[in-house]
Amino acid sequence: MTRTPPSIDPALLHAGAERVLDAVGRAGIELIRFLWVDHSGIARGKAVARDYLGERMTSGIGVAKCRQAADLLDAVQPLPGFGAVGEARLLPDPDTFVALPHAPGSAAMLCDLVEADGRPWGACPREFLKRAVAEAAELGFEVVAAFEPEFTLCRGRPGADGLTLFDESLCFDNAGFDLANDFAVDLVRALTGQGIGVELYHPEFGAGQHEMTCRYQPALRAADHHVWQRQLTRAAAMRHGCWATFAPAPGPGLRGNGNHVHLSLWREGRNAFADADDGCGLSPLAYRFIGGLLAHAAALSGLTCASVNSYRRLRPGMWSGAHACYGLDNREACIRIPSTLRGRENDSVNIEFKGCDATANPYLALGALIFAGLDGVRRDLHPGAPATQDPNRMSEDERRRAGIGRLPASLGEAVAALERDELLMDRLGALRHQPYLAIKRADIRSFERETEDFEFHVHATRY
């Protein structure tokens, strides 16, 4: 029986929607998922059948507003405006369309959360990053970024009694490449097949740990690509009978997975962070941006290391960036200045924010980093001298004289610092920061009542 799709007003279909409809028809797609990333960093969504995709590209799909007040255990926190009454709409961005290689007949797009009349909803994380990008643009800058996620590969889904690591190869061990080759090649093909450029891959420091880095992009696209990377990585692992977890600490005694953020500001096609005459290769603008990041570092942790589990990793001696300082190739500093690449000296100048992991909502994390850095630019904040040695080898007095502090040691400390930060609270707005703070405090209470094994299991399976 031939389907008769509902009639669609052509005037409502912009060019992006038409491209999506054409791709869906050519690929034989039956279901198209409308996805968003919630305040816990979890990708959620609804799907529309292909016959009704055209009209839903314009109207969106309804979702209860309370979903943005759900904690990691899926309990909705009691907050005004996030209860049984009220609906937002999932409005897809056609430029994020992906034909899911692991799910034949299905595709997906990433969405903004909007009001029923199409206006941006104040609890939308993706809109937060858009506002940060727009603020940079007002100053004449484009933000370029890349996420650098690590993940632990397991043999099967972790159970309540723990996980079984895929391999125990050494860091950068060629045997690790061979053991995971089929999975890694499958993943590269899945990513590149969707227009996501893969640049680097290697077995990482910890047993079962791997890292695949995608090419830098304009900030919003970088965050979108990170969402797809996480989804496609887990799907590729499941196709091979494995499980990939991005949890900061998926099990006891493991090294821990970070999700470092690289970023730089560009103006008129040139890297505004680069200065070949500087000892670190940085321009005065870059130093002021770093000054802003350090001024807000404690509060940023509440958004970039966003789970109870994060603070098993964010500790001195873990190369996680637990010290509030910056330095050239200093992996204990929360801000590392990577040495430049030969032949691409100017273009490769960037700053790496190490105090981030995959429990963060990437739109909130990257947006907050941009807002904090731009605050340093506006206020002409200088970060002081770079840390030229491992802060762990300095005495407490030496660190104090050098102005090197410590990032929060728990989610509770980080959330308290975030709440005190006037700039970030203002930029988040009440409809973001109220549910966000409530969710994180609910998580703290929940996991305080549970065993460590429960915490490891939830994070290993959620992320």
GROMACS .gro file of C-alpha atoms in nm, residues 11-432:
model
  422
   11ALA     CA    1   0.635   2.809   0.275
   12LEU     CA    2   0.700   2.654   0.616
   13LEU     CA    3   0.988   2.439   0.492
   14HIS     CA    4   1.317   2.624   0.479
   15ALA     CA    5   1.610   2.492   0.279
   16GLY     CA    6   1.753   2.293   0.572
   17ALA     CA    7   1.427   2.110   0.629
   18GLU     CA    8   1.398   2.030   0.259
   19ARG     CA    9   1.747   1.877   0.264
   20VAL     CA   10   1.649   1.660   0.560
   21LEU     CA   11   1.327   1.544   0.396
   22ASP     CA   12   1.518   1.454   0.082
   23ALA     CA   13   1.783   1.262   0.280
   24VAL     CA   14   1.515   1.073   0.473
   25GLY     CA   15   1.340   0.970   0.153
   26ARG     CA   16   1.658   0.857  -0.021
   27ALA     CA   17   1.786   0.658   0.279
   28GLY     CA   18   1.460   0.481   0.357
   29ILE     CA   19   1.440   0.629   0.706
   30GLU     CA   20   1.128   0.540   0.905
   31LEU     CA   21   1.189   0.709   1.242
   32ILE     CA   22   1.366   1.038   1.311
   33ARG     CA   23   1.468   1.106   1.670
   34PHE     CA   24   1.450   1.462   1.806
   35LEU     CA   25   1.720   1.468   2.075
   36TRP     CA   26   1.831   1.716   2.338
   37VAL     CA   27   2.085   1.696   2.621
   38ASP     CA   28   1.939   1.747   2.967
   39HIS     CA   29   2.093   1.913   3.271
   40SER     CA   30   2.252   1.583   3.374
   41GLY     CA   31   2.428   1.555   3.038
   42ILE     CA   32   2.201   1.270   2.921
   43ALA     CA   33   2.075   1.264   2.561
   44ARG     CA   34   1.697   1.225   2.561
   45GLY     CA   35   1.435   1.257   2.291
   46LYS     CA   36   1.124   1.156   2.103
   47ALA     CA   37   1.087   1.025   1.747
   48VAL     CA   38   0.856   1.116   1.462
   49ALA     CA   39   0.756   0.886   1.174
   50ARG     CA   40   0.883   1.002   0.837
   51ASP     CA   41   0.537   1.086   0.696
   52TYR     CA   42   0.495   1.357   0.958
   53LEU     CA   43   0.852   1.484   0.971
   54GLY     CA   44   0.783   1.787   0.753
   55GLU     CA   45   0.521   1.940   0.979
   56ARG     CA   46   0.717   1.853   1.295
   57MET     CA   47   1.025   2.029   1.159
   58THR     CA   48   0.818   2.345   1.199
   59SER     CA   49   0.597   2.273   1.501
   60GLY     CA   50   0.844   2.062   1.698
   61ILE     CA   51   0.750   1.778   1.933
   62GLY     CA   52   0.607   1.852   2.275
   63VAL     CA   53   0.789   1.753   2.592
   64ALA     CA   54   0.694   1.820   2.954
   65LYS     CA   55   0.902   2.103   3.097
   66CYS     CA   56   0.961   1.896   3.410
   67ARG     CA   57   1.210   1.682   3.215
   68GLN     CA   58   1.465   1.962   3.258
   69ALA     CA   59   1.429   1.922   3.634
   70ALA     CA   60   1.500   1.546   3.642
   71ASP     CA   61   1.809   1.434   3.833
   72LEU     CA   62   2.044   1.149   3.745
   73LEU     CA   63   1.808   0.894   3.901
   74ASP     CA   64   1.523   1.044   3.694
   75ALA     CA   65   1.342   1.200   3.989
   76VAL     CA   66   1.185   1.535   3.899
   77GLN     CA   67   1.273   1.807   4.149
   78PRO     CA   68   0.978   2.015   4.277
   79LEU     CA   69   1.034   2.359   4.128
   80PRO     CA   70   0.793   2.630   4.008
   81GLY     CA   71   0.746   2.603   3.634
   82PHE     CA   72   0.876   2.246   3.616
   83GLY     CA   73   0.576   2.049   3.735
   84ALA     CA   74   0.280   1.873   3.579
   85VAL     CA   75   0.172   2.186   3.393
   86GLY     CA   76   0.371   2.329   3.104
   87GLU     CA   77   0.521   2.207   2.780
   88ALA     CA   78   0.828   2.293   2.574
   89ARG     CA   79   0.887   2.191   2.214
   90LEU     CA   80   1.180   2.002   2.065
   91LEU     CA   81   1.270   2.204   1.757
   92PRO     CA   82   1.535   2.028   1.545
   93ASP     CA   83   1.836   2.189   1.382
   94PRO     CA   84   1.854   2.049   1.025
   95ASP     CA   85   2.230   2.099   1.017
   96THR     CA   86   2.267   1.829   1.286
   97PHE     CA   87   2.091   1.555   1.086
   98VAL     CA   88   2.254   1.212   1.121
   99ALA     CA   89   2.145   0.885   0.960
  100LEU     CA   90   2.228   0.654   1.250
  101PRO     CA   91   2.469   0.391   1.114
  102HIS     CA   92   2.399   0.152   1.403
  103ALA     CA   93   2.020   0.175   1.374
  104PRO     CA   94   1.908   0.103   1.014
  105GLY     CA   95   1.592   0.292   0.931
  106SER     CA   96   1.649   0.554   1.200
  107ALA     CA   97   1.799   0.901   1.194
  108ALA     CA   98   1.827   1.183   1.445
  109MET     CA   99   1.868   1.557   1.487
  110LEU     CA  100   1.970   1.768   1.784
  111CYS     CA  101   1.713   2.014   1.910
  112ASP     CA  102   1.663   2.344   2.082
  113LEU     CA  103   1.401   2.358   2.356
  114VAL     CA  104   1.154   2.632   2.267
  115GLU     CA  105   0.821   2.764   2.390
  116ALA     CA  106   0.503   2.657   2.212
  117ASP     CA  107   0.514   2.977   2.004
  118GLY     CA  108   0.871   2.912   1.895
  119ARG     CA  109   1.047   3.155   2.126
  120PRO     CA  110   1.363   3.024   2.299
  121TRP     CA  111   1.290   2.863   2.635
  122GLY     CA  112   1.512   2.984   2.917
  123ALA     CA  113   1.599   2.629   3.028
  124CYS     CA  114   1.751   2.525   2.693
  125PRO     CA  115   2.122   2.434   2.726
  126ARG     CA  116   2.192   2.466   2.353
  127GLU     CA  117   2.053   2.820   2.355
  128PHE     CA  118   2.298   2.900   2.637
  129LEU     CA  119   2.594   2.814   2.414
  130LYS     CA  120   2.440   3.011   2.127
  131ARG     CA  121   2.424   3.318   2.354
  132ALA     CA  122   2.790   3.274   2.451
  133VAL     CA  123   2.890   3.249   2.086
  134ALA     CA  124   2.684   3.560   2.010
  135GLU     CA  125   2.853   3.752   2.293
  136ALA     CA  126   3.193   3.663   2.146
  137ALA     CA  127   3.072   3.772   1.803
  138GLU     CA  128   2.969   4.111   1.945
  139LEU     CA  129   3.335   4.158   2.036
  140GLY     CA  130   3.438   4.052   1.685
  141PHE     CA  131   3.545   3.694   1.762
  142GLU     CA  132   3.454   3.346   1.645
  143VAL     CA  133   3.501   3.071   1.903
  144VAL     CA  134   3.669   2.754   1.776
  145ALA     CA  135   3.666   2.446   2.000
  146ALA     CA  136   3.715   2.073   2.026
  147PHE     CA  137   3.634   1.815   2.292
  148GLU     CA  138   3.886   1.546   2.380
  149PRO     CA  139   3.691   1.266   2.552
  150GLU     CA  140   3.837   0.952   2.706
  151PHE     CA  141   3.628   0.640   2.756
  152THR     CA  142   3.661   0.296   2.910
  153LEU     CA  143   3.582  -0.004   2.693
  154CYS     CA  144   3.424  -0.299   2.875
  155ARG     CA  145   3.330  -0.652   2.777
  156GLY     CA  146   2.954  -0.623   2.804
  157ARG     CA  147   2.734  -0.385   2.998
  158PRO     CA  148   2.860  -0.324   3.354
  159GLY     CA  149   2.659  -0.514   3.612
  160ALA     CA  150   2.579  -0.430   3.971
  161ASP     CA  151   2.891  -0.624   4.071
  162GLY     CA  152   3.123  -0.413   3.854
  163LEU     CA  153   3.267  -0.413   3.505
  164THR     CA  154   3.503  -0.629   3.301
  165LEU     CA  155   3.765  -0.427   3.115
  166PHE     CA  156   3.811  -0.493   2.745
  167ASP     CA  157   4.191  -0.497   2.770
  168GLU     CA  158   4.478  -0.425   3.004
  169SER     CA  159   4.720  -0.282   2.749
  170LEU     CA  160   4.966  -0.012   2.842
  171CYS     CA  161   4.934   0.354   2.751
  172PHE     CA  162   4.986   0.395   2.373
  173ASP     CA  163   5.059   0.020   2.358
  174ASN     CA  164   5.049  -0.114   2.002
  175ALA     CA  165   4.885  -0.430   2.138
  176GLY     CA  166   4.597  -0.210   2.253
  177PHE     CA  167   4.552  -0.085   1.897
  178ASP     CA  168   4.536  -0.443   1.770
  179LEU     CA  169   4.292  -0.564   2.036
  180ALA     CA  170   4.045  -0.280   1.971
  181ASN     CA  171   4.111  -0.240   1.598
  182ASP     CA  172   3.777  -0.366   1.465
  183PHE     CA  173   3.582  -0.148   1.707
  184ALA     CA  174   3.799   0.159   1.648
  185VAL     CA  175   3.784   0.134   1.267
  186ASP     CA  176   3.407   0.080   1.285
  187LEU     CA  177   3.374   0.392   1.500
  188VAL     CA  178   3.591   0.606   1.272
  189ARG     CA  179   3.379   0.505   0.976
  190ALA     CA  180   3.058   0.579   1.165
  191LEU     CA  181   3.180   0.927   1.259
  192THR     CA  182   3.335   1.027   0.929
  193GLY     CA  183   3.031   0.891   0.745
  194GLN     CA  184   2.828   1.159   0.923
  195GLY     CA  185   3.071   1.439   0.841
  196ILE     CA  186   3.248   1.433   1.179
  197GLY     CA  187   3.622   1.457   1.126
  198VAL     CA  188   3.832   1.220   1.337
  199GLU     CA  189   4.187   1.342   1.395
  200LEU     CA  190   4.354   1.117   1.654
  201TYR     CA  191   4.302   0.784   1.832
  202HIS     CA  192   4.506   0.584   2.085
  203PRO     CA  193   4.483   0.350   2.383
  204GLU     CA  194   4.507   0.572   2.690
  205PHE     CA  195   4.679   0.552   3.027
  206GLY     CA  196   4.435   0.330   3.213
  207ALA     CA  197   4.341  -0.032   3.148
  208GLY     CA  198   4.056  -0.048   2.897
  209GLN     CA  199   4.082   0.326   2.838
  210HIS     CA  200   4.079   0.478   2.490
  211GLU     CA  201   4.065   0.823   2.337
  212MET     CA  202   3.941   0.943   1.999
  213THR     CA  203   3.966   1.313   1.920
  214CYS     CA  204   3.754   1.488   1.659
  215ARG     CA  205   3.869   1.789   1.460
  216TYR     CA  206   3.809   2.137   1.599
  217GLN     CA  207   3.502   2.328   1.476
  218PRO     CA  208   3.308   2.647   1.547
  219ALA     CA  209   3.185   2.617   1.905
  220LEU     CA  210   2.823   2.511   1.850
  221ARG     CA  211   2.920   2.251   1.591
  222ALA     CA  212   3.196   2.123   1.822
  223ALA     CA  213   2.942   2.063   2.100
  224ASP     CA  214   2.699   1.899   1.855
  225HIS     CA  215   2.977   1.672   1.727
  226HIS     CA  216   3.066   1.575   2.081
  227VAL     CA  217   2.708   1.466   2.145
  228TRP     CA  218   2.716   1.250   1.831
  229GLN     CA  219   3.059   1.113   1.921
  230ARG     CA  220   2.932   0.985   2.254
  231GLN     CA  221   2.622   0.829   2.103
  232LEU     CA  222   2.805   0.665   1.812
  233THR     CA  223   3.089   0.541   2.035
  234ARG     CA  224   2.849   0.359   2.265
  235ALA     CA  225   2.655   0.222   1.967
  236ALA     CA  226   2.972   0.095   1.797
  237ALA     CA  227   3.080  -0.074   2.120
  238MET     CA  228   2.741  -0.248   2.155
  239ARG     CA  229   2.767  -0.377   1.798
  240HIS     CA  230   3.088  -0.549   1.904
  241GLY     CA  231   2.935  -0.696   2.219
  242CYS     CA  232   3.107  -0.434   2.435
  243TRP     CA  233   3.017  -0.130   2.641
  244ALA     CA  234   3.183   0.211   2.623
  245THR     CA  235   3.151   0.433   2.928
  246PHE     CA  236   3.263   0.796   2.949
  247ALA     CA  237   3.209   0.808   3.327
  248PRO     CA  238   3.484   0.998   3.513
  249ALA     CA  239   3.539   0.697   3.742
  250PRO     CA  240   3.349   0.392   3.612
  251GLY     CA  241   3.500   0.161   3.873
  252PRO     CA  242   3.729   0.158   4.177
  253GLY     CA  243   4.099   0.199   4.115
  254LEU     CA  244   4.064   0.317   3.754
  255ARG     CA  245   4.254   0.618   3.625
  256GLY     CA  246   3.943   0.811   3.526
  257ASN     CA  247   3.806   0.961   3.204
  258GLY     CA  248   3.835   1.329   3.126
  259ASN     CA  249   3.682   1.537   2.850
  260HIS     CA  250   3.929   1.818   2.798
  261VAL     CA  251   3.805   2.124   2.609
  262HIS     CA  252   4.031   2.303   2.361
  263LEU     CA  253   3.932   2.649   2.248
  264SER     CA  254   4.059   2.966   2.083
  265LEU     CA  255   3.922   3.295   1.954
  266TRP     CA  256   3.956   3.388   1.587
  267ARG     CA  257   3.910   3.720   1.408
  268GLU     CA  258   3.887   3.764   1.032
  269GLY     CA  259   4.027   3.418   0.970
  270ARG     CA  260   4.328   3.458   1.199
  271ASN     CA  261   4.393   3.301   1.538
  272ALA     CA  262   4.362   3.587   1.787
  273PHE     CA  263   4.527   3.377   2.061
  274ALA     CA  264   4.858   3.345   1.873
  275ASP     CA  265   5.168   3.560   1.923
  276ALA     CA  266   5.493   3.408   1.798
  277ASP     CA  267   5.701   3.655   2.002
  278ASP     CA  268   5.557   3.541   2.337
  279GLY     CA  269   5.724   3.274   2.547
  280CYS     CA  270   5.407   3.066   2.558
  281GLY     CA  271   5.306   3.169   2.206
  282LEU     CA  272   5.004   3.357   2.345
  283SER     CA  273   4.865   3.699   2.264
  284PRO     CA  274   4.761   3.950   2.533
  285LEU     CA  275   4.401   3.858   2.447
  286ALA     CA  276   4.469   3.492   2.529
  287TYR     CA  277   4.620   3.584   2.866
  288ARG     CA  278   4.315   3.792   2.955
  289PHE     CA  279   4.088   3.505   2.851
  290ILE     CA  280   4.287   3.270   3.076
  291GLY     CA  281   4.258   3.528   3.353
  292GLY     CA  282   3.880   3.506   3.323
  293LEU     CA  283   3.883   3.128   3.335
  294LEU     CA  284   4.097   3.126   3.649
  295ALA     CA  285   3.881   3.394   3.815
  296HIS     CA  286   3.577   3.168   3.769
  297ALA     CA  287   3.755   2.830   3.790
  298ALA     CA  288   3.586   2.704   4.106
  299ALA     CA  289   3.239   2.794   3.980
  300LEU     CA  290   3.310   2.650   3.636
  301SER     CA  291   3.375   2.313   3.800
  302GLY     CA  292   3.010   2.297   3.894
  303LEU     CA  293   2.928   2.287   3.522
  304THR     CA  294   3.232   2.109   3.377
  305CYS     CA  295   3.274   1.838   3.643
  306ALA     CA  296   2.905   1.793   3.694
  307SER     CA  297   2.861   1.474   3.896
  308VAL     CA  298   2.941   1.325   4.234
  309ASN     CA  299   3.157   1.076   4.043
  310SER     CA  300   3.363   1.357   3.884
  311TYR     CA  301   3.551   1.424   4.206
  312ARG     CA  302   3.700   1.075   4.219
  313ARG     CA  303   3.895   1.190   3.915
  314LEU     CA  304   3.949   1.563   3.979
  315ARG     CA  305   4.229   1.514   4.228
  316PRO     CA  306   4.595   1.620   4.244
  317GLY     CA  307   4.829   1.364   4.094
  318MET     CA  308   4.568   1.236   3.846
  319TRP     CA  309   4.669   1.470   3.558
  320SER     CA  310   4.309   1.590   3.571
  321GLY     CA  311   4.384   1.961   3.613
  322ALA     CA  312   4.288   1.987   3.979
  323HIS     CA  313   4.510   2.292   4.037
  324ALA     CA  314   4.378   2.639   3.951
  325CYS     CA  315   4.670   2.760   3.741
  326TYR     CA  316   4.798   2.750   3.384
  327GLY     CA  317   5.121   2.640   3.222
  328LEU     CA  318   5.289   2.535   2.902
  329ASP     CA  319   5.225   2.159   2.861
  330ASN     CA  320   5.161   2.139   3.236
  331ARG     CA  321   4.917   1.851   3.280
  332GLU     CA  322   4.848   1.917   3.647
  333ALA     CA  323   4.723   2.269   3.571
  334CYS     CA  324   4.354   2.311   3.500
  335ILE     CA  325   4.457   2.516   3.194
  336ARG     CA  326   4.727   2.366   2.977
  337ILE     CA  327   4.888   2.562   2.696
  338PRO     CA  328   4.964   2.293   2.437
  339SER     CA  329   5.288   2.335   2.247
  340THR     CA  330   5.224   2.431   1.886
  341LEU     CA  331   5.242   2.198   1.587
  342ARG     CA  332   5.531   2.245   1.348
  343GLY     CA  333   5.410   2.387   1.022
  344ARG     CA  334   5.089   2.511   1.187
  345GLU     CA  335   5.240   2.725   1.460
  346ASN     CA  336   4.982   3.005   1.454
  347ASP     CA  337   4.672   2.803   1.373
  348SER     CA  338   4.740   2.542   1.642
  349VAL     CA  339   4.766   2.786   1.934
  350ASN     CA  340   4.485   2.713   2.179
  351ILE     CA  341   4.414   2.667   2.548
  352GLU     CA  342   4.306   2.337   2.697
  353PHE     CA  343   4.069   2.336   2.994
  354LYS     CA  344   4.144   2.004   3.162
  355GLY     CA  345   3.896   2.024   3.450
  356CYS     CA  346   3.606   1.883   3.249
  357ASP     CA  347   3.450   1.540   3.201
  358ALA     CA  348   3.165   1.381   3.007
  359THR     CA  349   2.908   1.411   3.285
  360ALA     CA  350   2.887   1.778   3.187
  361ASN     CA  351   2.627   1.902   2.944
  362PRO     CA  352   2.863   2.011   2.661
  363TYR     CA  353   2.654   2.318   2.577
  364LEU     CA  354   2.656   2.441   2.936
  365ALA     CA  355   3.025   2.360   2.987
  366LEU     CA  356   3.151   2.525   2.670
  367GLY     CA  357   2.915   2.820   2.703
  368ALA     CA  358   3.032   2.883   3.059
  369LEU     CA  359   3.398   2.866   2.955
  370ILE     CA  360   3.333   3.125   2.685
  371PHE     CA  361   3.143   3.359   2.917
  372ALA     CA  362   3.415   3.331   3.184
  373GLY     CA  363   3.696   3.390   2.936
  374LEU     CA  364   3.522   3.691   2.782
  375ASP     CA  365   3.479   3.832   3.133
  376GLY     CA  366   3.857   3.824   3.163
  377VAL     CA  367   3.889   4.001   2.829
  378ARG     CA  368   3.647   4.277   2.929
  379ARG     CA  369   3.797   4.326   3.276
  380ASP     CA  370   4.157   4.298   3.156
  381LEU     CA  371   4.233   4.017   3.400
  382HIS     CA  372   4.589   3.884   3.386
  383PRO     CA  373   4.653   3.529   3.512
  384GLY     CA  374   5.000   3.597   3.651
  385ALA     CA  375   5.304   3.390   3.564
  386PRO     CA  376   5.257   3.040   3.423
  387ALA     CA  377   5.324   2.739   3.643
  388THR     CA  378   5.651   2.594   3.516
  389GLN     CA  379   5.659   2.291   3.745
  390ASP     CA  380   5.424   2.026   3.878
  391PRO     CA  381   5.221   2.196   4.155
  392ASN     CA  382   5.228   1.867   4.349
  393ARG     CA  383   5.604   1.907   4.389
  394MET     CA  384   5.565   2.249   4.544
  395SER     CA  385   5.509   2.309   4.912
  396GLU     CA  386   5.180   2.456   5.027
  397ASP     CA  387   5.358   2.783   5.096
  398GLU     CA  388   5.515   2.785   4.748
  399ARG     CA  389   5.176   2.726   4.587
  400ARG     CA  390   5.022   3.003   4.794
  401ARG     CA  391   5.295   3.252   4.692
  402ALA     CA  392   5.246   3.151   4.328
  403GLY     CA  393   4.871   3.202   4.356
  404ILE     CA  394   4.798   2.836   4.279
  405GLY     CA  395   4.476   2.720   4.439
  406ARG     CA  396   4.288   2.395   4.424
  407LEU     CA  397   3.967   2.330   4.234
  408PRO     CA  398   3.671   2.206   4.442
  409ALA     CA  399   3.714   1.863   4.598
  410SER     CA  400   3.347   1.767   4.579
  411LEU     CA  401   3.035   1.840   4.378
  412GLY     CA  402   2.891   2.015   4.684
  413GLU     CA  403   3.184   2.260   4.694
  414ALA     CA  404   3.160   2.317   4.319
  415VAL     CA  405   2.784   2.382   4.323
  416ALA     CA  406   2.824   2.626   4.613
  417ALA     CA  407   3.094   2.812   4.419
  418LEU     CA  408   2.872   2.820   4.111
  419GLU     CA  409   2.582   2.964   4.309
  420ARG     CA  410   2.810   3.241   4.443
  421ASP     CA  411   2.936   3.335   4.096
  422GLU     CA  412   2.731   3.637   3.989
  423LEU     CA  413   2.845   3.633   3.626
  424LEU     CA  414   2.761   3.269   3.560
  425MET     CA  415   2.434   3.287   3.752
  426ASP     CA  416   2.334   3.588   3.544
  427ARG     CA  417   2.431   3.424   3.213
  428LEU     CA  418   2.256   3.098   3.301
  429GLY     CA  419   1.937   3.276   3.400
  430ALA     CA  420   1.686   3.157   3.657
  431LEU     CA  421   1.525   2.891   3.437
  432ARG     CA  422   1.863   2.720   3.396
   0.00000   0.00000   0.00000
